Coordinates of C-alpha atoms in Angstrom, one line a residue:
M1 CA -26.9 11.6 -17.1
I2 CA -24.5 14.4 -19.7
L3 CA -23.2 15.7 -15.9
S4 CA -22.6 12.1 -14.5
A5 CA -20.8 10.7 -17.4
L6 CA -19.0 14.1 -17.4
L7 CA -18.2 13.3 -14.1
L8 CA -16.8 10.1 -14.2
A9 CA -14.6 10.7 -17.1
T10 CA -13.2 14.0 -15.1
T11 CA -12.7 11.7 -11.2
P12 CA -9.1 11.5 -10.7
V13 CA -8.5 7.7 -9.3
M14 CA -9.3 7.1 -6.1
I15 CA -8.7 4.7 -4.1
T16 CA -10.9 3.5 -0.9
K17 CA -10.4 0.8 2.2
A18 CA -11.7 -2.6 2.6
E19 CA -11.1 -4.3 6.1
P20 CA -8.1 -5.0 6.6
I21 CA -7.3 -8.7 7.8
P22 CA -5.8 -8.8 11.3
L23 CA -2.2 -9.0 10.8
E24 CA -1.4 -12.0 12.7
K25 CA -3.0 -14.5 10.0
E26 CA -1.3 -16.0 7.8
T27 CA -2.4 -15.9 3.8
V28 CA -1.4 -17.9 1.3
P29 CA -2.0 -16.0 -2.1
R30 CA -3.8 -16.5 -5.1
K31 CA -2.0 -16.9 -7.8
G32 CA 1.5 -18.3 -6.3
K33 CA 3.7 -16.6 -8.1
V34 CA 5.5 -15.0 -4.6
K35 CA 8.9 -16.3 -4.0
D36 CA 9.7 -14.8 -0.6
K37 CA 7.3 -14.2 2.2
N38 CA 8.7 -11.9 3.5
G39 CA 8.5 -10.4 0.7
F40 CA 7.0 -6.2 1.1
Y41 CA 3.7 -7.0 -1.9
I42 CA 1.7 -5.5 -2.9
G43 CA -0.5 -8.1 -5.6
D44 CA 2.1 -9.9 -7.3
Q45 CA 4.5 -7.5 -8.1
L46 CA 7.2 -7.3 -4.8
I47 CA 8.6 -3.7 -3.9
A48 CA 11.7 -3.8 -2.5
P49 CA 13.4 -1.6 0.6
N50 CA 15.6 0.7 -2.8
D51 CA 12.6 0.8 -4.5
I52 CA 11.5 3.2 -1.5
I53 CA 12.4 6.8 -0.4
D54 CA 10.3 7.2 2.5
A55 CA 8.1 5.2 4.5
R56 CA 5.6 6.1 7.8
A57 CA 3.3 5.2 10.0
L58 CA 0.4 8.9 10.3
P59 CA -2.2 8.6 13.4
Q60 CA -5.4 9.5 12.1
L61 CA -8.0 10.4 14.4
K62 CA -10.8 8.1 14.2
G63 CA -10.1 4.4 13.3
N64 CA -6.7 3.2 11.9
P65 CA -2.7 5.0 11.7
I66 CA -1.9 5.1 8.3
I67 CA 1.6 4.0 6.4
M68 CA 2.7 6.6 3.5
L69 CA 5.3 4.4 1.8
T70 CA 7.0 7.1 -1.0
L71 CA 8.1 5.2 -4.0
T72 CA 11.5 6.2 -6.1
G73 CA 10.2 5.9 -10.4
E74 CA 11.2 1.9 -10.8
G75 CA 8.8 1.5 -7.0
T76 CA 6.7 4.1 -9.2
E77 CA 6.1 1.2 -12.7
R78 CA 5.8 -1.5 -10.4
L79 CA 3.0 0.0 -7.7
T80 CA 1.1 0.9 -12.1
E81 CA 2.5 -2.7 -13.1
A82 CA 0.7 -4.3 -9.8
T83 CA -2.8 -2.4 -9.9
A84 CA -2.8 -2.2 -14.2
G85 CA -4.5 -5.5 -14.2
N86 CA -7.0 -5.0 -11.7
G87 CA -10.5 -3.8 -12.7
F88 CA -12.7 -1.0 -12.1
S89 CA -13.7 -2.0 -8.7
Q90 CA -11.7 -4.4 -7.8
M91 CA -9.0 -5.3 -5.0
I92 CA -6.0 -5.9 -4.4
E93 CA -4.1 -7.7 -0.7
I94 CA -0.8 -5.5 0.5
R95 CA 0.9 -8.1 2.1
F96 CA 4.5 -8.3 4.8
K97 CA 5.6 -11.2 5.8
G98 CA 3.1 -13.2 3.8
A99 CA 0.3 -11.6 6.1
V100 CA -1.8 -9.1 4.6
L101 CA -1.4 -5.8 5.7
S102 CA -4.3 -4.4 4.3
Q103 CA -6.5 -4.4 1.0
L104 CA -7.1 -1.7 -1.2
V105 CA -10.8 -1.3 -3.6
L106 CA -9.1 0.3 -7.2
G107 CA -10.5 2.5 -9.4
G108 CA -8.1 2.1 -11.7
P109 CA -4.3 1.8 -12.2
I110 CA -2.1 3.5 -9.6
R111 CA -0.1 6.2 -10.9
D112 CA 1.3 7.8 -8.1
S113 CA 4.8 7.7 -6.1
V114 CA 3.2 8.2 -3.1
L115 CA 1.1 5.3 -1.2
T116 CA -1.0 5.4 1.3
F117 CA -3.2 2.4 3.3
S118 CA -4.5 1.0 6.4
V119 CA -3.8 -1.3 9.0
S120 CA -5.6 -2.2 11.5
V121 CA -2.6 -2.5 14.5
P122 CA -2.2 0.5 17.0
Y123 CA 0.1 3.3 16.3
Q124 CA 3.3 2.5 17.4
K125 CA 2.8 -0.9 15.9
A126 CA 2.6 0.7 12.3
Q127 CA 6.2 3.4 12.7
N128 CA 7.6 -0.7 12.9
I129 CA 6.1 -2.4 10.2
A130 CA 6.9 1.5 8.1
A131 CA 10.4 1.2 9.1
E132 CA 10.7 -2.9 8.7
I133 CA 9.5 -2.2 5.1
S134 CA 11.5 0.2 3.8
Q135 CA 14.2 -0.9 5.8
K136 CA 15.4 3.1 7.2
Q137 CA 13.7 5.2 9.6
P138 CA 11.4 8.0 8.0
L139 CA 13.2 10.7 6.5
P140 CA 12.7 13.8 8.5
E141 CA 9.8 16.2 8.9
S142 CA 12.0 19.8 7.7
T143 CA 15.7 19.9 6.6
E144 CA 15.6 23.0 7.9

């Protein structure tokens, strides 16, 4: 009992994937706060292209590709705010252009500047989505 309580107290925030809704399916935001249907939202929080340093798709050996976003300081604050109101094991939607890209099950607020989430589309389409979200191409892998 003490060991399990200790493990829970020291376990970092875990983000697990839930089954995403196919990209083509339109959804209506739950709280009605979303005004710009074409934006990129985490929960009800708009993440603008200038909040994103880098966005890229990463292939996976098994399963769907993931999109990795590296956020600015302001983008990280928006992400933390978007995920702060959710309790342990709450689900939050990631939406782009009115469609749900993914759903995350949260263990607590996300305070990291890098967010990864799975998308249920082919890798090439995931690359296009990442470029559209950030409105720029991914940064080079190396500066050498």
